[in-house]
CSV table of C-alpha atoms in Angstrom, one decimal:
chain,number,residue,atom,x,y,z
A,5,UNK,CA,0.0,0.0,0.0
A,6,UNK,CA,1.5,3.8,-1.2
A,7,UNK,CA,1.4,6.3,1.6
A,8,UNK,CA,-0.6,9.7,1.0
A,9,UNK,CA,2.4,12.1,0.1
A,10,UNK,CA,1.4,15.6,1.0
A,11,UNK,CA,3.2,18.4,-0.9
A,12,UNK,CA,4.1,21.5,2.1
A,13,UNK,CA,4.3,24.6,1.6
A,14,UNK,CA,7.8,25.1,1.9
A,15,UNK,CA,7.8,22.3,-0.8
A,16,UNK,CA,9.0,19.6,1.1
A,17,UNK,CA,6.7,16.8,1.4
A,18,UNK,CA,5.1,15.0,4.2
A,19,UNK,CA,4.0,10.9,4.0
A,20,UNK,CA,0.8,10.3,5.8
A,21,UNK,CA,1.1,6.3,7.3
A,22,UNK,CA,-2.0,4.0,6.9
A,23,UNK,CA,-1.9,3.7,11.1
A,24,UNK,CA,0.1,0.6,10.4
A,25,UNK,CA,3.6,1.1,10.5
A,26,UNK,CA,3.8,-2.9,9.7
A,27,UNK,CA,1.9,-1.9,5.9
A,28,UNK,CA,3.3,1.0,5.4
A,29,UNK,CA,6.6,-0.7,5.3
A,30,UNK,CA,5.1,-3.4,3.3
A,31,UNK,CA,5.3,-6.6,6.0
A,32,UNK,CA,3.7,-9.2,5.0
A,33,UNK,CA,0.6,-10.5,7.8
A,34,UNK,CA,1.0,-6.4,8.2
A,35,UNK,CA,-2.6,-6.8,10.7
A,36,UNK,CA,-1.1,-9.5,12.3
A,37,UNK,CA,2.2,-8.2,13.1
A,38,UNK,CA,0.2,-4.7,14.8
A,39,UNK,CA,-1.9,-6.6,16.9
A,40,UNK,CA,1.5,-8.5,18.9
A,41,UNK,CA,2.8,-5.3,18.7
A,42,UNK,CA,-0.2,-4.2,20.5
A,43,UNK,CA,-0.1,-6.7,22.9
A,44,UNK,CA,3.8,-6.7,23.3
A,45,UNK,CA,3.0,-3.0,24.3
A,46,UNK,CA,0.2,-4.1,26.9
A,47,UNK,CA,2.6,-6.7,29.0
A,48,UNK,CA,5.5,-4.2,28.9
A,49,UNK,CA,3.8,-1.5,30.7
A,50,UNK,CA,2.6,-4.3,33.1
A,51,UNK,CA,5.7,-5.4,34.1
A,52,UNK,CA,6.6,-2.0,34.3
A,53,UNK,CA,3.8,-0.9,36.5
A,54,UNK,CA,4.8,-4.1,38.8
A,55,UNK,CA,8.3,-3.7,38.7
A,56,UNK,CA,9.1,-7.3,37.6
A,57,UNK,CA,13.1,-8.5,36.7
A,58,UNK,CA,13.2,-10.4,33.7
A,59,UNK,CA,13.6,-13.6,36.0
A,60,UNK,CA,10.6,-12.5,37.8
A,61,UNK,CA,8.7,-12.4,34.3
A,62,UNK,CA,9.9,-15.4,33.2
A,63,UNK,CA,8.8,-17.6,36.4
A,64,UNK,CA,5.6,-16.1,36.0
A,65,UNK,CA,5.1,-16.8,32.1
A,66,UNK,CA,7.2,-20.1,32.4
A,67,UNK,CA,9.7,-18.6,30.0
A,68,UNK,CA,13.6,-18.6,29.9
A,69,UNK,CA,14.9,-15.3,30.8
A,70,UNK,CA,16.6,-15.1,27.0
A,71,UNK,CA,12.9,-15.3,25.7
A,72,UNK,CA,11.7,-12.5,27.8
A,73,UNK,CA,14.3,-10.1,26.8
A,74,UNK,CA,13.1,-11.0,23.2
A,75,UNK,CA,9.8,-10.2,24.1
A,76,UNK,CA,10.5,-6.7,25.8
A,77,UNK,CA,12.8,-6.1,22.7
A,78,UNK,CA,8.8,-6.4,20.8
A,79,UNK,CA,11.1,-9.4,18.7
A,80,UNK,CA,7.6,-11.0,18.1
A,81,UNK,CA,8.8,-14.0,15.6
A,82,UNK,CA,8.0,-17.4,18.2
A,83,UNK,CA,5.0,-15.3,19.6
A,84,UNK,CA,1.5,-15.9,18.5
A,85,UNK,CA,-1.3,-13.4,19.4
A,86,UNK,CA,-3.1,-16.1,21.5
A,87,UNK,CA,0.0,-17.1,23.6
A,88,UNK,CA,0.8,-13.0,23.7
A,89,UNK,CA,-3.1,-13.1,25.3
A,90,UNK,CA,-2.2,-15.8,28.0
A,91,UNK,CA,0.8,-14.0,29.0
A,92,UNK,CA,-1.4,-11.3,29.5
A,93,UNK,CA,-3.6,-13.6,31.4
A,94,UNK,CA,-0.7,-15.0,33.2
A,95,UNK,CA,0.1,-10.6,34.5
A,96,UNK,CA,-3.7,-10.6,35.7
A,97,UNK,CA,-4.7,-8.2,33.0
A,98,UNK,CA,-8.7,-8.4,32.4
A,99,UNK,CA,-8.6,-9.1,28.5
């Protein structure tokens, strides 16, 4: 999909995204790849909020600690949306 290119009038120009940054840069499974990121973004600010080591996160999620820095890193390859959704689960977030 071609981004909107807006013409300024200092004549620079401006590219107006889709709202995905995943389809504007072409991704394939561009949808897909929003909603982890979505979710990604939803358990980081939990752990955040809870102030949880990346040992504490993975006991909780039953994940090596290598995995969870790949997670917090939003490196979403090994991470479907429904197992992103339990880990939610797993932080007591009401999905």
């Amino acid at each position: 999909k071609i981004m909107k290119k807006i013409k300024m009038e200092d004549h620079t120009s401006v590219y107006v995204g889709s709202g995905n940054v995943f389809e504007d840069a072409g991704m394939p499974n561009a949808q897909e790849m929003l909603v982890k990121a979505e979710l990604v973004r939803q358990i980081c600010k939990l752990v955040e909020k809870r102030h949880l080591t990346q040992a504490q996160i993975g006991e909780l999620l039953g994940l090596p600690q290598p995995k969870v820095s790949q997670l917090l890193r939003g490196r979403l390859t090994g991470f479907s949306s429904d197992r992103l959704m339990r880990f939610l689960m797993k932080l007591e977030c009401d999905i």
